[in-house]
Amino acid sequence: MIHRHMIVLFIAFLAFTASLCSADILTLKDGTVYEGVITKENRAEVVIEITIANIKTTKTFPRYKVKSIEHKAVETPAEEKPSESKKDLDTDSENDSNKTSRESIREQSTKMRVSAADRTPFMVIPVIGMIGVETNANGLRKALHQAKRRKINHIVFTIDSGGGFVYDAVETLKVLKEFDEELTYHALVEEGAISAASVYVAAADDIFVRPDARVGGAVAYSEDNTSGATEVDAKFNSIWAAEIAARAESKGFPPEIFRAMVVLDAEVWFDDENKVFASRPSGANAQQIDSKGTILTIRAGQMVQIGMATEFTGEPNELGELLGLQNWSEVPGMGKRIMDASSKERIKLTEKFKFAIDTFADAREDFELNAPQSFSDYRYHIERNGLRVPEGTSVQLWRKRSSASIIACDIMLQALTQIADVNRRAKKAGALHLDIVPDSIGDDAYTTIQDARNWLQSNKNSIPQSALGG
């Protein structure tokens, strides 16, 4: 028995000393070299544990600052593998070959539970169409909440969008940050992550790109001198640029890249070590990605060259191997279903809003066309006391026009009610592009139209003297 315990301790000692002898070498682009043990490595950052004066400490570096990593192989002891040694040792103890069938079933059940626990589930969320409509922050929050609730720790964004509403992009950044501690984000740019869609790239932990993919053009406003709001536009762009750049930097990506996607006066360079700069670096081999006066849209090849993205031609279910994650397994369809439902809600609200606006405009045109008091073709005769009395045909015209105007008022009131309902639901869903009629203006319009309808109804059967002219 003592002999067996000594063998176990000896095997454990060999494994321990082998781990002490192993080391990784991390070289930064500025030439600094660190030797230690890499404890975490992904497209966003590298974490290395080093020992200084017998004190262990951990250092974290953004991936784009890392030039190279050399992993030293750990030598396996010449003795038998621990599992095999343990098997031999077990032969010295009681014979396990006589286990009951119940014990065997229990052992298999345990293995199945362990296998399920070892899975790395992920959710695919498509980022397509217009940001704020087909893809929106409200649907994103619902999807990420479900992922967290079901312990799905990895999210793959498959991105192909030409942009959309900046307000939704701002809200999207907030949502992604809200779940940042629990979830890991992987951005897969299929064709384009343009304008507002670029936030999904800036907030990702890893970026993968198809060979022809593009990212950028995230300017919020054009700063057109004819708009009369150049200073306001420039200020908003500056704030937005700082926000998206800070988010990208927190994930280990060059903030200069994302700032140049928004600000016209920004420029981007990189040197022969592919380090990114906001101005021309020293050295003859410096290359410019973006110049002043243009908005950056960076190509896949450039992103790969400077180390902020990995070219990828496979399917999302193949990313696990590239990420070094075991048992990478998709929870099929969940992300798409949630985003589709939110998209349908937005599209339905948009259609309802457009219908209500068009209906109101048509009814207002009918009201103005038929408003009886706007006509001067009413005939009358004067009675002995000097009172002007309208002729029968004039009264019929007045009634006909009044009835048409009353119907137009009813339609306008109904349209305003629908607009108010869309506003209420848009606020709840965060669809700010539909919440464009302030409640106060809607209430004033409703009161004005209601008063006009009441006047028409009260005077429908008799032409007021004021409408008969002099």
Coordinates of C-alpha atoms in Angstrom, one line a residue:
M1 CA 0.0 0.0 0.0
I2 CA 2.8 2.4 0.9
H3 CA 4.5 1.5 -2.4
R4 CA 1.3 2.5 -4.4
H5 CA 1.0 5.9 -2.6
M6 CA 4.7 6.7 -3.4
I7 CA 4.1 6.1 -7.1
V8 CA 1.0 8.4 -7.1
L9 CA 3.0 11.1 -5.4
F10 CA 5.9 10.7 -7.8
I11 CA 3.6 11.0 -10.8
A12 CA 2.0 14.2 -9.3
F13 CA 5.5 15.6 -8.6
L14 CA 6.6 15.0 -12.3
A15 CA 3.4 16.8 -13.6
F16 CA 4.0 19.7 -11.2
T17 CA 7.7 20.2 -12.1
A18 CA 7.0 19.9 -15.8
S19 CA 4.5 22.8 -15.5
L20 CA 7.1 24.9 -13.6
C21 CA 9.7 24.3 -16.4
S22 CA 7.3 25.3 -19.2
A23 CA 7.2 28.9 -20.4
D24 CA 5.7 31.1 -23.2
I25 CA 7.5 34.0 -24.8
L26 CA 5.4 37.1 -25.7
T27 CA 7.0 39.8 -27.9
L28 CA 5.3 43.2 -28.2
K29 CA 5.5 45.4 -31.4
D30 CA 7.6 47.9 -29.4
G31 CA 10.3 45.2 -28.8
T32 CA 9.4 44.3 -25.2
V33 CA 9.7 40.6 -24.4
Y34 CA 7.9 38.8 -21.6
E35 CA 8.5 35.1 -20.5
G36 CA 5.9 33.3 -18.5
V37 CA 2.7 31.4 -18.9
I38 CA -0.1 32.5 -21.3
T39 CA -3.3 32.1 -19.3
K40 CA -5.7 33.7 -21.9
E41 CA -5.4 34.3 -25.6
N42 CA -8.0 35.5 -28.1
R43 CA -8.4 38.1 -30.9
A44 CA -8.9 40.9 -28.4
E45 CA -6.2 40.4 -25.8
V46 CA -3.4 38.2 -24.4
V47 CA -2.9 37.6 -20.7
I48 CA 0.5 36.4 -19.5
E49 CA 1.5 35.4 -16.0
I50 CA 5.1 36.3 -15.1
T51 CA 7.3 36.0 -12.1
I52 CA 9.3 39.0 -10.8
A53 CA 11.4 38.6 -7.7
N54 CA 9.6 35.3 -6.8
I55 CA 6.3 37.2 -7.0
K56 CA 3.7 36.2 -9.6
T57 CA 1.9 38.9 -11.5
T58 CA -0.5 39.1 -14.5
K59 CA -0.2 41.4 -17.4
T60 CA -2.8 42.0 -20.1
F61 CA -2.0 43.3 -23.6
P62 CA -4.4 44.3 -26.5
R63 CA -3.9 41.8 -29.3
Y64 CA -3.0 44.5 -31.8
K65 CA 0.1 45.4 -29.7
V66 CA 1.4 41.8 -29.7
K67 CA 4.0 41.0 -32.4
S68 CA 4.4 37.3 -31.7
I69 CA 3.8 34.5 -29.2
E70 CA 6.1 31.5 -28.9
H71 CA 4.6 28.5 -27.0
K72 CA 7.2 26.1 -25.5
A73 CA 6.0 22.5 -25.5
V74 CA 5.6 20.8 -22.1
E75 CA 7.5 17.5 -22.0
T76 CA 5.5 14.5 -21.0
P77 CA 7.1 12.3 -18.3
A78 CA 8.5 9.0 -19.6
E79 CA 6.4 7.1 -17.2
E80 CA 3.0 5.8 -18.2
K81 CA 0.1 8.1 -18.5
P82 CA -1.6 8.8 -15.1
S83 CA -4.8 7.1 -16.2
E84 CA -3.0 4.0 -17.2
S85 CA -0.9 4.0 -14.0
K86 CA -4.0 4.4 -12.0
K87 CA -5.5 1.5 -13.8
D88 CA -2.5 -0.7 -12.8
L89 CA -2.7 0.6 -9.2
D90 CA -6.3 -0.3 -9.1
T91 CA -5.5 -3.9 -9.8
D92 CA -3.8 -4.0 -6.4
S93 CA -7.1 -3.1 -4.8
E94 CA -10.4 -4.8 -5.0
N95 CA -11.4 -6.2 -8.4
D96 CA -13.9 -3.8 -10.0
S97 CA -14.9 -6.2 -12.7
N98 CA -17.7 -7.4 -10.5
K99 CA -19.5 -4.1 -10.4
T100 CA -23.3 -4.5 -10.5
S101 CA -25.2 -3.4 -13.6
R102 CA -26.8 -0.6 -11.5
E103 CA -23.3 0.8 -10.7
S104 CA -22.4 0.7 -14.4
I105 CA -25.6 2.6 -15.3
R106 CA -24.9 5.2 -12.7
E107 CA -21.3 5.6 -14.0
Q108 CA -22.6 6.1 -17.6
S109 CA -25.2 8.6 -16.4
T110 CA -22.4 10.6 -14.7
K111 CA -20.3 10.6 -17.9
M112 CA -23.3 11.9 -19.9
R113 CA -23.8 14.7 -17.4
V114 CA -20.1 15.7 -17.5
S115 CA -20.3 15.6 -21.3
A116 CA -23.2 18.0 -21.3
A117 CA -21.4 20.3 -18.9
D118 CA -18.4 20.4 -21.2
R119 CA -20.4 21.8 -24.1
T120 CA -19.6 25.3 -25.3
P121 CA -23.0 26.5 -26.5
F122 CA -23.3 29.6 -28.8
M123 CA -26.1 31.7 -30.2
V124 CA -26.1 33.2 -33.7
I125 CA -27.7 36.6 -34.0
P126 CA -28.0 37.9 -37.6
V127 CA -27.3 41.6 -38.0
I128 CA -29.0 42.4 -41.3
G129 CA -31.1 45.1 -43.0
M130 CA -31.6 48.5 -41.5
I131 CA -30.3 49.1 -38.0
G132 CA -33.2 50.3 -36.0
V133 CA -35.8 48.2 -38.0
E134 CA -34.8 44.7 -39.2
T135 CA -32.0 44.7 -36.5
N136 CA -32.7 46.7 -33.4
A137 CA -31.4 47.2 -29.9
N138 CA -34.7 46.1 -28.3
G139 CA -34.5 42.7 -30.0
L140 CA -30.8 42.4 -29.2
R141 CA -31.6 43.0 -25.5
K142 CA -34.2 40.2 -25.5
A143 CA -31.8 37.8 -27.3
L144 CA -28.9 38.4 -24.9
H145 CA -31.2 38.1 -21.9
Q146 CA -32.3 34.7 -23.2
A147 CA -28.7 33.7 -23.8
K148 CA -27.8 34.7 -20.2
R149 CA -30.8 32.9 -18.8
R150 CA -29.9 29.7 -20.6
K151 CA -26.2 30.0 -19.8
I152 CA -25.2 30.5 -23.5
N153 CA -21.9 32.4 -23.0
H154 CA -20.9 33.0 -26.7
I155 CA -22.7 35.1 -29.2
V156 CA -21.8 35.1 -32.9
F157 CA -23.0 38.2 -34.9
T158 CA -23.3 37.5 -38.6
I159 CA -23.2 41.0 -40.1
D160 CA -24.4 42.2 -43.4
S161 CA -26.0 45.6 -43.1
G162 CA -25.7 49.0 -44.8
G163 CA -26.4 50.9 -41.6
G164 CA -29.5 52.7 -40.3
F165 CA -30.4 54.9 -37.4
V166 CA -27.6 56.1 -35.2
Y167 CA -29.8 56.4 -32.1
D168 CA -30.3 52.6 -32.3
A169 CA -26.5 52.1 -32.7
V170 CA -25.9 54.2 -29.6
E171 CA -28.5 52.1 -27.7
T172 CA -26.9 48.9 -29.1
L173 CA -23.6 49.8 -27.6
K174 CA -25.3 50.2 -24.2
V175 CA -27.0 46.8 -24.5
L176 CA -23.8 45.1 -25.5
K177 CA -22.0 46.7 -22.6
E178 CA -24.8 45.7 -20.2
F179 CA -24.1 42.0 -20.9
D180 CA -20.4 42.3 -21.4
E181 CA -19.4 40.5 -18.1
E182 CA -21.4 37.4 -18.9
L183 CA -21.1 37.0 -22.6
T184 CA -18.4 36.9 -25.2
Y185 CA -19.1 38.5 -28.6
H186 CA -17.7 37.2 -31.9
A187 CA -18.3 39.4 -35.0
L188 CA -18.4 37.7 -38.4
V189 CA -18.6 40.3 -41.2
E190 CA -20.2 38.6 -44.2
E191 CA -20.2 41.5 -46.7
G192 CA -20.5 44.9 -44.9
A193 CA -20.8 46.3 -41.5
I194 CA -21.5 49.9 -42.6
S195 CA -22.4 53.0 -40.7
A196 CA -24.5 52.1 -37.6
A197 CA -23.8 48.4 -38.1
S198 CA -20.1 49.0 -37.3
V199 CA -20.9 49.1 -33.6
Y200 CA -21.3 45.3 -33.6
V201 CA -17.7 45.1 -34.8
A202 CA -16.3 47.7 -32.4
A203 CA -17.9 45.9 -29.4
A204 CA -16.8 42.4 -30.3
D205 CA -14.2 40.3 -28.5
D206 CA -13.1 38.7 -31.8
I207 CA -13.5 39.9 -35.4
F208 CA -13.7 37.5 -38.4
V209 CA -14.1 38.7 -41.9
R210 CA -15.0 37.3 -45.3
P211 CA -12.4 38.0 -48.0
D212 CA -14.5 40.8 -49.5
A213 CA -16.0 42.3 -46.3
R214 CA -15.9 46.0 -45.4
V215 CA -16.4 47.9 -42.2
G216 CA -16.9 51.6 -41.7
G217 CA -18.6 54.7 -43.0
A218 CA -20.1 55.3 -39.5
V219 CA -20.5 59.1 -39.7
A220 CA -23.7 60.2 -38.0
Y221 CA -24.3 63.4 -40.0
S222 CA -22.9 64.7 -43.2
E223 CA -21.9 68.1 -41.9
D224 CA -23.5 69.7 -45.0
N225 CA -23.0 73.4 -44.9
T226 CA -26.5 73.9 -46.4
S227 CA -28.2 72.3 -43.5
G228 CA -27.5 75.3 -41.2
A229 CA -26.4 72.9 -38.4
T230 CA -22.8 72.3 -39.3
E231 CA -21.5 73.0 -35.8
V232 CA -24.2 70.8 -34.2
D233 CA -23.4 68.0 -36.6
A234 CA -19.7 68.2 -36.0
K235 CA -20.2 68.1 -32.2
F236 CA -22.4 65.1 -32.4
N237 CA -20.0 63.3 -34.7
S238 CA -17.1 64.0 -32.3
I239 CA -19.1 62.6 -29.3
W240 CA -20.1 59.5 -31.4
A241 CA -16.6 59.0 -32.6
A242 CA -15.2 59.1 -29.0
E243 CA -17.8 56.6 -27.9
I244 CA -17.3 54.0 -30.6
A245 CA -13.5 54.4 -30.4
A246 CA -13.5 53.9 -26.7
R247 CA -15.6 50.8 -27.0
A248 CA -13.2 49.4 -29.6
E249 CA -10.1 50.1 -27.5
S250 CA -11.7 48.4 -24.5
K251 CA -11.9 45.3 -26.7
G252 CA -8.2 45.6 -27.7
F253 CA -8.7 47.1 -31.2
P254 CA -7.1 50.2 -32.5
P255 CA -9.3 53.2 -31.6
E256 CA -7.8 55.2 -34.4
I257 CA -9.5 52.9 -36.9
F258 CA -13.0 53.5 -35.6
R259 CA -12.6 57.2 -35.0
A260 CA -11.6 57.6 -38.6
M261 CA -14.9 55.9 -39.6
V262 CA -16.8 58.9 -38.1
V263 CA -14.6 62.0 -38.2
L264 CA -13.5 63.6 -41.5
D265 CA -10.3 65.2 -40.2
A266 CA -8.9 61.9 -38.8
E267 CA -6.2 59.9 -40.6
V268 CA -4.8 56.4 -40.0
W269 CA -1.3 55.0 -40.7
F270 CA 0.5 51.8 -39.9
D271 CA 4.2 51.0 -39.9
D272 CA 6.2 48.0 -41.1
E273 CA 5.3 46.1 -37.9
N274 CA 1.6 46.8 -38.6
K275 CA 1.2 49.1 -35.6
V276 CA -1.6 51.7 -36.1
F277 CA -1.0 55.4 -35.7
A278 CA -3.2 58.6 -35.9
S279 CA -0.5 60.4 -37.8
R280 CA 2.4 59.4 -40.1
P281 CA 5.0 57.4 -38.0
S282 CA 8.7 57.6 -38.6
G283 CA 10.2 55.1 -41.0
A284 CA 10.2 54.8 -44.8
N285 CA 7.7 51.9 -44.9
A286 CA 4.8 53.7 -43.3
Q287 CA 1.5 53.2 -45.1
Q288 CA -1.7 55.2 -45.0
I289 CA -5.1 53.6 -44.6
D290 CA -7.2 56.8 -44.4
S291 CA -6.5 60.5 -45.1
K292 CA -8.1 63.7 -43.9
G293 CA -11.2 64.7 -45.6
T294 CA -12.5 61.1 -46.1
I295 CA -14.5 58.7 -44.0
L296 CA -12.8 55.4 -43.5
T297 CA -14.3 52.2 -44.8
I298 CA -11.6 49.5 -44.1
R299 CA -11.3 46.4 -46.2
A300 CA -11.0 42.9 -44.9
G301 CA -7.4 42.5 -46.1
Q302 CA -6.3 45.7 -44.2
M303 CA -8.0 44.5 -41.1
V304 CA -6.2 41.2 -41.3
Q305 CA -2.9 42.9 -42.0
I306 CA -2.9 45.0 -38.9
G307 CA -4.0 42.1 -36.8
M308 CA -7.5 43.2 -35.7
A309 CA -9.3 40.5 -37.7
T310 CA -9.0 37.0 -38.9
E311 CA -10.1 36.0 -42.4
F312 CA -12.6 33.2 -42.2
T313 CA -14.5 31.4 -45.0
G314 CA -16.2 28.7 -42.9
E315 CA -19.6 28.5 -41.1
P316 CA -20.2 29.7 -37.6
N317 CA -20.2 26.2 -36.3
E318 CA -16.6 25.9 -37.4
L319 CA -15.4 28.9 -35.3
G320 CA -15.0 26.8 -32.2
E321 CA -11.9 25.1 -33.5
L322 CA -10.4 28.4 -34.5
L323 CA -11.2 29.8 -31.0
G324 CA -9.8 26.8 -29.3
L325 CA -13.1 26.0 -27.7
Q326 CA -14.1 22.4 -27.2
N327 CA -17.6 21.0 -28.1
W328 CA -18.6 24.2 -29.8
S329 CA -22.4 23.7 -30.2
E330 CA -25.0 26.1 -31.6
V331 CA -28.4 26.6 -29.9
P332 CA -30.2 26.6 -33.3
G333 CA -32.5 29.4 -34.5
M334 CA -33.0 31.1 -31.1
G335 CA -31.2 34.4 -31.9
K336 CA -32.8 34.6 -35.4
R337 CA -36.3 34.0 -34.0
I338 CA -36.0 36.7 -31.4
M339 CA -34.6 39.3 -33.8
D340 CA -37.2 38.4 -36.4
A341 CA -40.0 38.9 -34.0
S342 CA -38.6 42.3 -32.9
S343 CA -38.1 43.2 -36.6
K344 CA -41.7 42.3 -37.5
E345 CA -42.9 44.5 -34.6
R346 CA -40.9 47.4 -35.9
I347 CA -42.0 46.9 -39.5
K348 CA -45.6 46.7 -38.4
L349 CA -45.3 49.9 -36.4
T350 CA -43.6 51.6 -39.3
E351 CA -46.4 50.5 -41.7
K352 CA -49.1 51.6 -39.2
F353 CA -47.4 55.0 -38.7
K354 CA -47.0 55.6 -42.4
F355 CA -50.6 54.6 -43.0
A356 CA -51.8 57.0 -40.3
I357 CA -49.7 59.9 -41.6
D358 CA -50.9 59.3 -45.2
T359 CA -54.5 59.0 -44.0
F360 CA -54.3 62.2 -42.0
A361 CA -52.8 64.1 -45.0
D362 CA -55.5 62.9 -47.4
A363 CA -58.3 63.7 -44.9
R364 CA -56.8 67.2 -44.3
E365 CA -56.8 67.8 -48.0
D366 CA -60.4 66.7 -48.2
F367 CA -61.3 69.0 -45.3
E368 CA -59.7 72.0 -47.0
L369 CA -61.3 71.2 -50.3
N370 CA -64.8 70.9 -48.8
A371 CA -64.8 73.4 -45.9
P372 CA -68.2 75.1 -46.5
Q373 CA -67.2 78.5 -45.0
S374 CA -64.4 78.8 -47.6
F375 CA -66.9 79.1 -50.5
S376 CA -68.6 82.4 -51.7
D377 CA -71.1 80.9 -54.2
Y378 CA -74.1 80.9 -51.9
R379 CA -77.2 82.8 -53.2
Y380 CA -79.7 84.5 -50.9
H381 CA -82.7 86.9 -51.0
I382 CA -83.6 89.7 -48.6
E383 CA -86.8 89.6 -46.6
R384 CA -88.8 92.7 -45.6
N385 CA -86.9 93.1 -42.3
G386 CA -83.6 93.1 -44.2
L387 CA -82.6 89.6 -43.2
R388 CA -80.6 87.7 -45.8
V389 CA -82.2 84.3 -46.4
P390 CA -80.2 81.6 -48.3
E391 CA -81.8 79.9 -51.3
G392 CA -82.7 76.2 -51.2
T393 CA -79.9 75.2 -53.6
S394 CA -77.4 77.1 -51.5
V395 CA -78.5 75.3 -48.4
Q396 CA -78.1 72.0 -50.1
L397 CA -74.5 72.9 -51.1
W398 CA -73.7 74.0 -47.6
R399 CA -75.0 70.7 -46.1
K400 CA -73.2 68.6 -48.7
R401 CA -69.9 70.4 -48.0
S402 CA -70.4 70.3 -44.2
S403 CA -71.0 66.6 -44.3
A404 CA -67.9 65.9 -46.3
S405 CA -65.8 68.1 -44.0
I406 CA -67.2 66.4 -40.9
I407 CA -66.2 63.0 -42.4
A408 CA -62.7 64.4 -43.0
C409 CA -62.5 65.6 -39.4
D410 CA -63.5 62.1 -38.2
I411 CA -60.8 60.5 -40.3
M412 CA -58.2 63.0 -39.1
L413 CA -59.2 62.3 -35.4
Q414 CA -58.9 58.6 -36.0
A415 CA -55.5 59.0 -37.7
L416 CA -54.2 61.1 -34.7
T417 CA -55.4 58.4 -32.3
Q418 CA -53.4 55.8 -34.3
I419 CA -50.3 58.0 -34.4
A420 CA -50.6 58.4 -30.6
D421 CA -50.8 54.6 -30.3
V422 CA -47.7 54.2 -32.5
N423 CA -45.9 56.8 -30.4
R424 CA -46.7 54.9 -27.2
R425 CA -45.6 51.6 -28.5
A426 CA -42.5 53.0 -30.2
K427 CA -41.4 54.5 -26.9
K428 CA -41.8 51.2 -25.2
A429 CA -39.9 49.4 -28.0
G430 CA -37.2 52.1 -28.3
A431 CA -38.2 52.8 -31.9
L432 CA -37.4 56.5 -31.7
H433 CA -37.6 57.1 -35.4
L434 CA -41.4 56.5 -35.1
D435 CA -41.8 58.6 -32.0
I436 CA -41.6 61.9 -34.0
V437 CA -44.9 63.5 -33.2
P438 CA -44.7 65.1 -29.7
D439 CA -47.7 64.4 -27.5
S440 CA -48.3 68.1 -27.0
I441 CA -48.6 68.8 -30.7
G442 CA -50.8 65.7 -31.2
D443 CA -53.1 66.9 -28.4
D444 CA -53.3 70.4 -29.8
A445 CA -54.1 69.1 -33.3
Y446 CA -56.8 66.8 -31.9
T447 CA -58.5 69.6 -29.9
T448 CA -58.4 72.0 -32.9
I449 CA -60.0 69.4 -35.3
Q450 CA -62.6 68.4 -32.7
D451 CA -63.6 72.1 -32.3
A452 CA -63.9 72.5 -36.1
R453 CA -66.1 69.4 -36.3
N454 CA -68.4 70.6 -33.5
W455 CA -68.8 73.9 -35.3
L456 CA -69.7 72.2 -38.6
Q457 CA -72.1 69.9 -36.9
S458 CA -73.8 72.8 -35.1
N459 CA -74.2 74.8 -38.3
K460 CA -74.8 72.0 -40.7
N461 CA -78.5 72.8 -41.5
S462 CA -78.2 76.6 -41.6
I463 CA -75.8 78.9 -43.3
P464 CA -74.4 81.5 -40.9
Q465 CA -75.0 85.1 -42.0
S466 CA -71.2 85.6 -42.0
A467 CA -70.9 83.0 -44.8
L468 CA -73.5 84.8 -47.1
G469 CA -71.2 87.7 -47.7
G470 CA -72.2 91.4 -48.1

